[in-house]
Structures are given as C-alpha cells and as structure tokens.
Amino acid sequence: MKTLLTLIIFLLISSSGVSQNQSRLITSELEQIYNKSTLVGFGVAILNKDSIVYSKGFGYSNKELEKPYTTNTVQPIASISKTLLGIALMKAQELDLLQLDEAINTYLPFKIYNPRYKTNPITIRQLANHTSSILDSDDYNRIYIFNDSIPQFYKHLPENIQQNVKEDIKRFNNNKMMSASNFIKNQYNTAGIWYTPENFSNNAPGTSYKYSNMGANIAAYIIELVSGASYTDFLQKHILNPLQMNASGWHSKSNPLKNRSTLYWYGYPIPNYEFITYGDGGFMTNIEDFSKFLSAVIKGYCGEQNVIKASSYANMVKDPSNDNFKKNMFWNIDDEKIGHSGNDPGVISHAYFMKKNKRGIIVFANSSETENDMQSVREIYRALLKYSNQFEH
C-alpha cells in the first residue's frame, strides 16, 4: 500500500513538473515573439473542457502608464462576438421564440428582401451561415461610435497611408448614434436613406457564401424582437450569468467596464468606442471569462449540456452543408478546428478549439494596423497550437 501511494505521489509530481516546464517554454517563446513585434499587449490561453491549462498576459494594457496586460484585462474581441450570437440563436429556438428556417420577414417590422430575388425569402439560418445575400456596404462603417474625437495621428504615419487613415478618422469622428432598427432599415429596406440594390448579392439567398456583419446584426435584432428584451440582456440572462462571466459585456458611457485596456490603432492610443448594434462585434471580455465560454462550447461539442442543450450544440457546430460554405451558426468550421477570429480598430483576436484533442486556444491583442501585427498574432497562435498537445491536463 505504501509503495502504491509513493508511486501515485511520484506520478503527480512528475505530471506537475512537465506542465510547469511546458509553461516556462511557451512563456519564453511568446516573450520572444512579443519583443520583436509592434504589439502593445496581448493575453493568451490554452484550455480544455474543464479548465485553463495555460494563460498569461504580455506587454501593456496601457503603454503610457506602463500598466501590464494580464489575463483579467478587458478588451473588445471584435467578430468573435458572433459566437455568442450563435449560442443565443440556438437558445431562442429552444425557448420556441423563433425558428431558424423561418423567413426573417416573419419577425421584422419592415421588409428586407433581395431585389433581384423578391420571391426568395431570406431565413435566419441563412443570416447565421452568411448565405443570406445581404452585403456589408460602405455605410457599415457608420457603426463605430467613439466617445471622444480620434486625434489626428495620421500626420505621423508614412505618406502612402496618411490619406486613407485621415479619411477613416474623419468618418469615425462624424458618426452619430442611432437605434439598431433604424441602422438596419436605412440600409436594407427600400424606404431606407442608404438603401441601394447593391447592398445585396447577385446570387439568390441560400446559394452562395459571403461574410456579412450586417446579417449578424439583423439576427441579433430579431432576438430582441421575439424575446422582448435587449440583446445584451438576453445574453446576460442565458449565457453570461450561467457561466459566471462577471467581467464581460458591452461597454458604453452608461456601462463602463472595469480593468479595460487602451486600444492602439496604427500604434497610437484611441478613445473608447461602442457600436450602434451588438450582434457582429463589440463584446468585451478577458482571457479568464472567455475561457469559461469556450470550455462550455467544447463540453457541448463533447455531448454535454450546459447553457444550451447538447442537441443544439451538435446542430450549431456540425460541418457546413456545402464545401463552398465556411460557417455554421456564425462559427467557422473546417477539418481541424471550430471558432472565430476578429479585427477592429485596435483589436486582433483568435479563439478556436481543435476537433481532435478538444484543446482551445485564445489570443486577444490590443493593437491593430501596426507593422506585422497580424503576422505576430499568427505566430502567437501557432506557438500555442504547438504546445497545446503537450499539457497533461
């Protein structure tokens, strides 16, 4: 008995030692990537369905104040926000509030249809699979509402990009808040002030894939209509509270989130911003909180019910019906992984889990549009992927 106990203790210590050694190795590699990059700060995690096996922050959440970026630093995650929308749609269907294969005009207070295919209804599922034929127009950029004017830092940038950045800053500084319903109606209803047939694809709904942020916003708006609650309140009740994601949500002047990172665009700090809509982006979280969410989805993928039924998870993350389609319920699904990535002013983000080993990988960076920032984030992701198989637990 004593020999068996000794063996068990030895195995536990050995396993712990391997994990600690892997942690040191990956930390060293990530520090090397950070030191040669232009990223200001980032956080990472490797996780499984039960726990985080590695997590750490690097660099600064505020470079000017030398405030470190930690796993509790809160920042927007851009289009990864759509993964919560996928869960929300499945939950709404479970609650019998909507049916994914119903036409969106069953629920909307105004009509949206592709003018080239007036008799072909657009369904909620087509919104979620990016096959709706709804396109993002230039007017989509009206969605960003900055709390203060963006400084004219473009004057310090290379001449070949100064003009484009100047125009972007001018557009963002002139954006005005409006309701999500008006923002959608103005673009896609024939009475809208920005409406044009060019806001729709030449292909019929359901026949071709084209990524659409506004499709996501329409889906979130439908959840509001059928639930009688704001989209943010619906997610709070059905996702954030059950998973105890207490540091997450949507930032606004009336709801400032704590421990928020400064965002760096072209290497310069920019003011806080929010969105007119909520479905396609703008969700704010940290490594610790989002790991809870991704672990829950991995559990669902393994057949375990949590915030939605196991059958809903199975439907949500099954392979797309067509090789030409790339998404199912707003989740990117390929032969190896399931998840999403994102990019917004001052934000680059990745969150995926591997089908084979059920390991999740998260990277949140508070910088964008700097030299080689995308390449650096991909290097970080590949480093995490390399080590993800080497943790015992």
Tab-separated table of C-alpha atoms in Angstrom:
chain	number	residue	atom	x	y	z
A	1	MET	CA	0.000	0.000	0.000
A	2	LYS	CA	2.815	2.359	0.906
A	3	THR	CA	4.561	1.568	-2.390
A	4	LEU	CA	1.377	2.329	-4.357
A	5	LEU	CA	0.907	5.633	-2.520
A	6	THR	CA	4.523	6.585	-3.211
A	7	LEU	CA	4.048	5.792	-6.914
A	8	ILE	CA	0.909	7.934	-7.114
A	9	ILE	CA	2.654	10.887	-5.452
A	10	PHE	CA	5.612	10.479	-7.808
A	11	LEU	CA	3.350	10.467	-10.875
A	12	LEU	CA	1.505	13.571	-9.676
A	13	ILE	CA	4.743	15.445	-9.056
A	14	SER	CA	6.155	14.322	-12.408
A	15	SER	CA	2.994	15.447	-14.238
A	16	SER	CA	3.085	18.805	-12.473
A	17	GLY	CA	6.729	19.187	-13.371
A	18	VAL	CA	6.043	18.544	-17.051
A	19	SER	CA	3.265	21.163	-17.061
A	20	GLN	CA	5.443	23.721	-15.316
A	21	ASN	CA	8.260	23.080	-17.733
A	22	GLN	CA	5.930	23.466	-20.725
A	23	SER	CA	4.628	26.704	-19.216
A	24	ARG	CA	8.147	28.080	-18.948
A	25	LEU	CA	8.927	27.078	-22.519
A	26	ILE	CA	5.826	28.639	-24.016
A	27	THR	CA	6.224	31.798	-21.934
A	28	SER	CA	9.784	32.155	-23.202
A	29	GLU	CA	8.695	31.662	-26.828
A	30	LEU	CA	5.829	34.129	-26.535
A	31	GLU	CA	8.112	36.713	-24.935
A	32	GLN	CA	10.462	36.371	-27.904
A	33	ILE	CA	7.580	36.942	-30.323
A	34	TYR	CA	6.402	39.952	-28.318
A	35	ASN	CA	9.862	41.526	-28.143
A	36	LYS	CA	10.271	41.534	-31.909
A	37	SER	CA	6.673	42.638	-32.607
A	38	THR	CA	4.917	46.018	-32.611
A	39	LEU	CA	2.086	44.715	-30.430
A	40	VAL	CA	1.441	46.735	-27.277
A	41	GLY	CA	-0.152	43.949	-25.270
A	42	PHE	CA	-1.945	40.633	-25.518
A	43	GLY	CA	-3.352	37.775	-23.472
A	44	VAL	CA	-3.450	34.065	-24.280
A	45	ALA	CA	-4.903	30.806	-23.023
A	46	ILE	CA	-4.762	27.095	-23.744
A	47	LEU	CA	-7.755	25.275	-22.265
A	48	ASN	CA	-9.807	22.101	-22.331
A	49	LYS	CA	-13.443	21.482	-21.497
A	50	ASP	CA	-12.752	21.543	-17.773
A	51	SER	CA	-10.113	24.181	-17.130
A	52	ILE	CA	-7.426	26.553	-18.339
A	53	VAL	CA	-4.095	24.729	-18.625
A	54	TYR	CA	-2.023	27.798	-19.527
A	55	SER	CA	-2.795	31.515	-19.517
A	56	LYS	CA	-0.725	34.674	-19.337
A	57	GLY	CA	-0.661	38.332	-20.316
A	58	PHE	CA	2.207	40.064	-22.100
A	59	GLY	CA	3.119	43.693	-22.613
A	60	TYR	CA	0.850	46.567	-21.608
A	61	SER	CA	-2.846	47.283	-21.378
A	62	ASN	CA	-1.793	50.933	-21.176
A	63	LYS	CA	1.675	51.626	-22.519
A	64	GLU	CA	1.755	55.265	-21.400
A	65	LEU	CA	1.025	54.305	-17.782
A	66	GLU	CA	3.079	51.086	-18.034
A	67	LYS	CA	0.049	49.106	-16.861
A	68	PRO	CA	0.615	45.411	-17.601
A	69	TYR	CA	-1.708	43.338	-19.749
A	70	THR	CA	-2.996	40.428	-17.615
A	71	THR	CA	-5.485	37.617	-18.037
A	72	ASN	CA	-8.017	39.890	-16.295
A	73	THR	CA	-7.546	42.773	-18.754
A	74	VAL	CA	-10.830	43.512	-20.536
A	75	GLN	CA	-10.931	44.417	-24.216
A	76	PRO	CA	-13.249	44.082	-27.233
A	77	ILE	CA	-12.919	40.836	-29.182
A	78	ALA	CA	-14.377	42.094	-32.493
A	79	SER	CA	-16.090	39.447	-34.646
A	80	ILE	CA	-15.583	36.647	-32.127
A	81	SER	CA	-18.667	38.304	-30.610
A	82	LYS	CA	-20.671	36.440	-33.263
A	83	THR	CA	-20.005	33.138	-31.496
A	84	LEU	CA	-22.199	34.314	-28.625
A	85	LEU	CA	-24.863	35.209	-31.184
A	86	GLY	CA	-24.769	31.627	-32.452
A	87	ILE	CA	-25.458	30.337	-28.932
A	88	ALA	CA	-28.180	32.972	-28.451
A	89	LEU	CA	-29.996	31.896	-31.618
A	90	MET	CA	-29.935	28.254	-30.531
A	91	LYS	CA	-31.265	29.268	-27.114
A	92	ALA	CA	-34.029	31.370	-28.660
A	93	GLN	CA	-35.083	28.381	-30.753
A	94	GLU	CA	-35.057	26.139	-27.662
A	95	LEU	CA	-37.361	28.646	-25.965
A	96	ASP	CA	-39.640	28.483	-29.019
A	97	LEU	CA	-39.163	32.194	-29.671
A	98	LEU	CA	-38.093	31.679	-33.278
A	99	GLN	CA	-37.375	29.018	-35.870
A	100	LEU	CA	-34.085	29.201	-37.724
A	101	ASP	CA	-35.592	28.222	-41.062
A	102	GLU	CA	-38.343	30.830	-40.930
A	103	ALA	CA	-38.116	33.907	-43.138
A	104	ILE	CA	-36.715	36.964	-41.390
A	105	ASN	CA	-39.750	38.962	-42.570
A	106	THR	CA	-41.868	36.772	-40.287
A	107	TYR	CA	-40.285	38.673	-37.396
A	108	LEU	CA	-39.131	42.066	-38.707
A	109	PRO	CA	-41.391	45.163	-38.512
A	110	PHE	CA	-40.167	46.178	-42.005
A	111	LYS	CA	-39.428	44.064	-45.064
A	112	ILE	CA	-35.971	43.009	-46.228
A	113	TYR	CA	-35.540	41.050	-49.431
A	114	ASN	CA	-33.014	40.786	-52.227
A	115	PRO	CA	-34.499	42.977	-55.004
A	116	ARG	CA	-33.190	40.570	-57.627
A	117	TYR	CA	-34.998	37.653	-55.971
A	118	LYS	CA	-38.125	39.174	-54.444
A	119	THR	CA	-39.908	35.848	-54.071
A	120	ASN	CA	-36.932	34.107	-52.381
A	121	PRO	CA	-37.259	34.658	-48.620
A	122	ILE	CA	-34.142	35.213	-46.522
A	123	THR	CA	-34.104	32.954	-43.452
A	124	ILE	CA	-32.478	33.335	-40.048
A	125	ARG	CA	-30.289	30.309	-40.740
A	126	GLN	CA	-29.006	31.999	-43.908
A	127	LEU	CA	-28.038	35.038	-41.831
A	128	ALA	CA	-26.178	32.748	-39.433
A	129	ASN	CA	-24.411	30.856	-42.231
A	130	HIS	CA	-23.531	34.001	-44.223
A	131	THR	CA	-25.569	32.821	-47.216
A	132	SER	CA	-28.342	35.430	-46.966
A	133	SER	CA	-27.143	37.537	-49.946
A	134	ILE	CA	-27.028	40.588	-47.614
A	135	LEU	CA	-23.795	42.521	-48.141
A	136	ASP	CA	-21.888	44.997	-45.987
A	137	SER	CA	-21.848	48.386	-47.718
A	138	ASP	CA	-19.636	51.409	-47.047
A	139	ASP	CA	-22.370	52.595	-44.700
A	140	TYR	CA	-21.482	49.762	-42.347
A	141	ASN	CA	-18.586	51.906	-41.085
A	142	ARG	CA	-21.136	54.247	-39.519
A	143	ILE	CA	-21.463	51.605	-36.794
A	144	TYR	CA	-18.434	52.774	-34.761
A	145	ILE	CA	-19.269	55.482	-32.224
A	146	PHE	CA	-16.218	56.911	-30.470
A	147	ASN	CA	-16.659	58.523	-27.059
A	148	ASP	CA	-14.214	61.303	-27.997
A	149	SER	CA	-12.693	62.526	-31.237
A	150	ILE	CA	-9.830	60.447	-32.585
A	151	PRO	CA	-6.642	62.546	-32.635
A	152	GLN	CA	-5.057	63.390	-35.980
A	153	PHE	CA	-2.202	60.925	-35.554
A	154	TYR	CA	-2.266	60.148	-39.280
A	155	LYS	CA	0.123	63.088	-39.726
A	156	HIS	CA	2.857	60.934	-38.192
A	157	LEU	CA	2.251	57.912	-40.440
A	158	PRO	CA	4.035	57.048	-43.715
A	159	GLU	CA	2.851	59.202	-46.585
A	160	ASN	CA	1.465	56.269	-48.560
A	161	ILE	CA	-1.256	55.593	-45.943
A	162	GLN	CA	-1.819	59.066	-44.491
A	163	GLN	CA	-4.751	59.969	-46.736
A	164	ASN	CA	-6.660	56.720	-46.187
A	165	VAL	CA	-6.250	56.908	-42.408
A	166	LYS	CA	-7.250	60.594	-42.446
A	167	GLU	CA	-10.480	59.680	-44.248
A	168	ASP	CA	-11.187	56.838	-41.817
A	169	ILE	CA	-10.685	59.117	-38.820
A	170	LYS	CA	-12.908	61.803	-40.315
A	171	ARG	CA	-15.661	59.269	-40.982
A	172	PHE	CA	-15.477	57.787	-37.493
A	173	ASN	CA	-15.461	61.193	-35.827
A	174	ASN	CA	-18.626	62.165	-37.736
A	175	ASN	CA	-20.611	59.027	-36.884
A	176	LYS	CA	-23.803	59.507	-34.863
A	177	MET	CA	-25.616	57.118	-32.559
A	178	MET	CA	-28.992	55.787	-33.703
A	179	SER	CA	-31.183	52.791	-32.952
A	180	ALA	CA	-30.202	49.412	-34.331
A	181	SER	CA	-33.558	49.138	-36.090
A	182	ASN	CA	-33.018	52.401	-37.984
A	183	PHE	CA	-29.446	51.450	-38.830
A	184	ILE	CA	-30.663	48.197	-40.382
A	185	LYS	CA	-33.722	49.707	-42.066
A	186	ASN	CA	-31.744	52.573	-43.582
A	187	GLN	CA	-29.566	50.093	-45.479
A	188	TYR	CA	-31.812	47.181	-46.411
A	189	ASN	CA	-35.409	48.356	-46.563
A	190	THR	CA	-36.481	50.130	-49.759
A	191	ALA	CA	-37.526	53.179	-47.719
A	192	GLY	CA	-34.083	53.479	-46.122
A	193	ILE	CA	-31.977	56.580	-46.759
A	194	TRP	CA	-28.893	54.496	-47.642
A	195	TYR	CA	-30.755	51.754	-49.483
A	196	THR	CA	-29.434	50.535	-52.809
A	197	PRO	CA	-29.861	47.192	-54.640
A	198	GLU	CA	-26.057	46.945	-54.443
A	199	ASN	CA	-26.455	46.141	-50.746
A	200	PHE	CA	-27.466	42.656	-51.912
A	201	SER	CA	-25.579	39.971	-53.802
A	202	ASN	CA	-26.323	38.988	-57.391
A	203	ASN	CA	-26.842	35.448	-56.082
A	204	ALA	CA	-30.083	34.149	-54.655
A	205	PRO	CA	-30.406	33.714	-50.855
A	206	GLY	CA	-29.019	30.386	-49.710
A	207	THR	CA	-26.904	29.712	-52.807
A	208	SER	CA	-23.544	31.347	-52.083
A	209	TYR	CA	-21.326	32.316	-49.147
A	210	LYS	CA	-20.425	35.943	-48.430
A	211	TYR	CA	-19.381	37.098	-44.960
A	212	SER	CA	-21.867	39.670	-43.666
A	213	ASN	CA	-21.557	41.674	-40.461
A	214	MET	CA	-24.959	43.197	-41.051
A	215	GLY	CA	-26.511	39.770	-41.372
A	216	ALA	CA	-25.367	39.170	-37.792
A	217	ASN	CA	-26.863	42.466	-36.667
A	218	ILE	CA	-30.220	41.584	-38.207
A	219	ALA	CA	-30.152	38.226	-36.396
A	220	ALA	CA	-29.447	39.929	-33.047
A	221	TYR	CA	-32.242	42.425	-33.712
A	222	ILE	CA	-34.661	39.547	-34.316
A	223	ILE	CA	-33.708	38.081	-30.912
A	224	GLU	CA	-34.652	41.415	-29.345
A	225	LEU	CA	-37.990	41.439	-31.149
A	226	VAL	CA	-39.016	37.900	-30.220
A	227	SER	CA	-37.708	37.963	-26.634
A	228	GLY	CA	-38.975	41.386	-25.635
A	229	ALA	CA	-35.571	42.077	-24.075
A	230	SER	CA	-32.496	43.852	-25.318
A	231	TYR	CA	-29.982	41.571	-26.982
A	232	THR	CA	-27.448	42.341	-24.240
A	233	ASP	CA	-29.970	41.441	-21.516
A	234	PHE	CA	-30.833	38.199	-23.335
A	235	LEU	CA	-27.175	37.181	-23.391
A	236	GLN	CA	-26.677	38.275	-19.802
A	237	LYS	CA	-29.509	36.034	-18.644
A	238	HIS	CA	-28.855	32.977	-20.792
A	239	ILE	CA	-25.063	32.954	-21.254
A	240	LEU	CA	-23.047	35.356	-19.111
A	241	ASN	CA	-24.774	34.739	-15.781
A	242	PRO	CA	-24.873	30.920	-16.029
A	243	LEU	CA	-21.181	30.837	-16.966
A	244	GLN	CA	-20.286	33.439	-14.316
A	245	MET	CA	-18.672	35.713	-16.894
A	246	ASN	CA	-18.822	38.592	-14.446
A	247	ALA	CA	-16.228	40.826	-16.125
A	248	SER	CA	-17.798	40.680	-19.600
A	249	GLY	CA	-20.390	42.680	-21.509
A	250	TRP	CA	-20.740	45.680	-23.789
A	251	HIS	CA	-19.062	48.939	-22.896
A	252	SER	CA	-20.995	52.175	-23.058
A	253	LYS	CA	-20.931	55.515	-21.287
A	254	SER	CA	-23.695	54.219	-19.025
A	255	ASN	CA	-21.988	50.842	-18.520
A	256	PRO	CA	-18.213	51.349	-18.259
A	257	LEU	CA	-16.422	48.059	-17.736
A	258	LYS	CA	-13.601	47.796	-15.212
A	259	ASN	CA	-9.978	46.972	-15.998
A	260	ARG	CA	-10.383	47.956	-19.635
A	261	SER	CA	-7.393	48.008	-21.950
A	262	THR	CA	-6.479	51.036	-24.003
A	263	LEU	CA	-6.595	50.163	-27.718
A	264	TYR	CA	-3.803	51.068	-30.118
A	265	TRP	CA	-4.569	51.737	-33.787
A	266	TYR	CA	-1.586	52.230	-36.106
A	267	GLY	CA	0.478	52.329	-32.916
A	268	TYR	CA	-1.464	55.231	-31.338
A	269	PRO	CA	-3.936	55.105	-28.433
A	270	ILE	CA	-7.520	55.771	-29.468
A	271	PRO	CA	-10.614	56.738	-27.452
A	272	ASN	CA	-13.104	54.137	-26.259
A	273	TYR	CA	-15.805	53.296	-28.756
A	274	GLU	CA	-19.086	51.439	-28.854
A	275	PHE	CA	-21.367	50.128	-31.582
A	276	ILE	CA	-24.819	51.065	-32.835
A	277	THR	CA	-25.602	47.331	-32.923
A	278	TYR	CA	-24.414	44.389	-30.840
A	279	GLY	CA	-24.602	41.213	-32.896
A	280	ASP	CA	-21.492	41.428	-35.047
A	281	GLY	CA	-18.901	42.817	-32.616
A	282	GLY	CA	-18.180	44.990	-29.615
A	283	PHE	CA	-18.424	42.302	-26.944
A	284	MET	CA	-15.814	42.911	-24.257
A	285	THR	CA	-14.254	40.249	-22.107
A	286	ASN	CA	-10.955	38.941	-20.775
A	287	ILE	CA	-8.977	35.735	-21.056
A	288	GLU	CA	-10.370	34.315	-17.816
A	289	ASP	CA	-14.017	34.925	-18.702
A	290	PHE	CA	-13.885	33.900	-22.333
A	291	SER	CA	-12.112	30.684	-21.397
A	292	LYS	CA	-15.258	29.752	-19.450
A	293	PHE	CA	-17.320	30.333	-22.586
A	294	LEU	CA	-15.047	28.355	-24.906
A	295	SER	CA	-14.782	25.500	-22.385
A	296	ALA	CA	-18.594	25.352	-22.266
A	297	VAL	CA	-18.737	25.061	-26.047
A	298	ILE	CA	-16.117	22.285	-26.007
A	299	LYS	CA	-18.276	20.466	-23.445
A	300	GLY	CA	-21.227	20.896	-25.772
A	301	TYR	CA	-19.173	19.531	-28.653
A	302	CYS	CA	-18.450	16.508	-26.450
A	303	GLY	CA	-22.178	15.979	-25.866
A	304	GLU	CA	-22.575	17.737	-22.516
A	305	GLN	CA	-25.499	20.104	-21.963
A	306	ASN	CA	-24.855	23.455	-20.293
A	307	VAL	CA	-26.204	26.842	-21.425
A	308	ILE	CA	-27.926	25.117	-24.364
A	309	LYS	CA	-28.887	21.509	-24.974
A	310	ALA	CA	-26.361	19.016	-26.282
A	311	SER	CA	-28.524	18.590	-29.381
A	312	SER	CA	-28.379	22.341	-30.004
A	313	TYR	CA	-24.586	22.289	-29.737
A	314	ALA	CA	-24.487	19.394	-32.200
A	315	ASN	CA	-26.579	21.353	-34.704
A	316	MET	CA	-24.593	24.541	-34.158
A	317	VAL	CA	-21.096	23.158	-34.741
A	318	LYS	CA	-21.795	20.490	-37.353
A	319	ASP	CA	-19.877	20.760	-40.604
A	320	PRO	CA	-21.319	23.223	-43.150
A	321	SER	CA	-23.653	21.592	-45.667
A	322	ASN	CA	-21.557	22.648	-48.642
A	323	ASP	CA	-17.790	22.717	-49.191
A	324	ASN	CA	-18.158	26.263	-50.526
A	325	PHE	CA	-19.748	27.423	-47.258
A	326	LYS	CA	-17.448	28.215	-44.335
A	327	LYS	CA	-19.717	28.934	-41.377
A	328	ASN	CA	-22.478	27.276	-39.392
A	329	MET	CA	-24.432	29.416	-36.929
A	330	PHE	CA	-21.684	32.081	-37.088
A	331	TRP	CA	-18.965	29.563	-36.153
A	332	ASN	CA	-16.093	28.968	-38.555
A	333	ILE	CA	-15.754	25.217	-39.042
A	334	ASP	CA	-13.084	23.394	-41.021
A	335	ASP	CA	-11.482	19.943	-40.929
A	336	GLU	CA	-9.297	20.760	-37.937
A	337	LYS	CA	-10.895	23.464	-35.802
A	338	ILE	CA	-14.011	25.373	-34.762
A	339	GLY	CA	-14.065	29.019	-33.677
A	340	HIS	CA	-13.714	32.551	-34.995
A	341	SER	CA	-11.288	35.435	-35.364
A	342	GLY	CA	-11.771	39.188	-35.269
A	343	ASN	CA	-10.305	42.523	-36.285
A	344	ASP	CA	-11.451	46.036	-35.371
A	345	PRO	CA	-9.646	49.324	-34.696
A	346	GLY	CA	-7.102	48.399	-32.011
A	347	VAL	CA	-8.177	44.743	-31.846
A	348	ILE	CA	-6.939	41.421	-33.235
A	349	SER	CA	-8.444	38.257	-31.777
A	350	HIS	CA	-8.481	34.483	-32.277
A	351	ALA	CA	-10.476	31.815	-30.428
A	352	TYR	CA	-10.627	28.225	-31.681
A	353	PHE	CA	-10.725	24.678	-30.388
A	354	MET	CA	-9.308	21.636	-32.127
A	355	LYS	CA	-11.725	18.897	-33.128
A	356	LYS	CA	-9.223	16.126	-32.422
A	357	ASN	CA	-7.808	16.905	-28.996
A	358	LYS	CA	-10.567	19.269	-27.771
A	359	ARG	CA	-7.973	21.914	-26.800
A	360	GLY	CA	-8.980	25.558	-27.024
A	361	ILE	CA	-6.662	28.438	-27.946
A	362	ILE	CA	-7.355	32.129	-27.312
A	363	VAL	CA	-5.346	35.196	-28.329
A	364	PHE	CA	-6.575	38.748	-27.608
A	365	ALA	CA	-4.358	41.657	-28.715
A	366	ASN	CA	-4.995	45.373	-28.077
A	367	SER	CA	-3.204	46.577	-31.230
A	368	SER	CA	-4.009	46.626	-34.937
A	369	GLU	CA	-2.777	48.079	-38.217
A	370	THR	CA	0.803	48.244	-36.996
A	371	GLU	CA	3.693	46.712	-38.874
A	372	ASN	CA	3.423	42.908	-38.919
A	373	ASP	CA	0.768	42.829	-36.184
A	374	MET	CA	-1.294	40.158	-37.951
A	375	GLN	CA	1.820	38.089	-38.562
A	376	SER	CA	2.803	38.362	-34.888
A	377	VAL	CA	-0.632	37.223	-33.729
A	378	ARG	CA	-0.478	34.261	-36.110
A	379	GLU	CA	2.946	33.366	-34.677
A	380	ILE	CA	1.479	33.516	-31.171
A	381	TYR	CA	-1.413	31.293	-32.223
A	382	ARG	CA	0.898	28.751	-33.869
A	383	ALA	CA	3.089	28.649	-30.757
A	384	LEU	CA	0.058	27.943	-28.582
A	385	LEU	CA	-1.105	25.271	-31.010
A	386	LYS	CA	2.303	23.595	-30.915
A	387	TYR	CA	2.293	23.346	-27.137
A	388	SER	CA	-1.418	22.535	-26.716
A	389	ASN	CA	-0.822	18.788	-27.116
A	390	GLN	CA	1.952	18.718	-24.544
A	391	PHE	CA	-0.016	19.548	-21.421
A	392	GLU	CA	-1.100	16.539	-19.405
A	393	HIS	CA	-4.280	18.089	-18.065
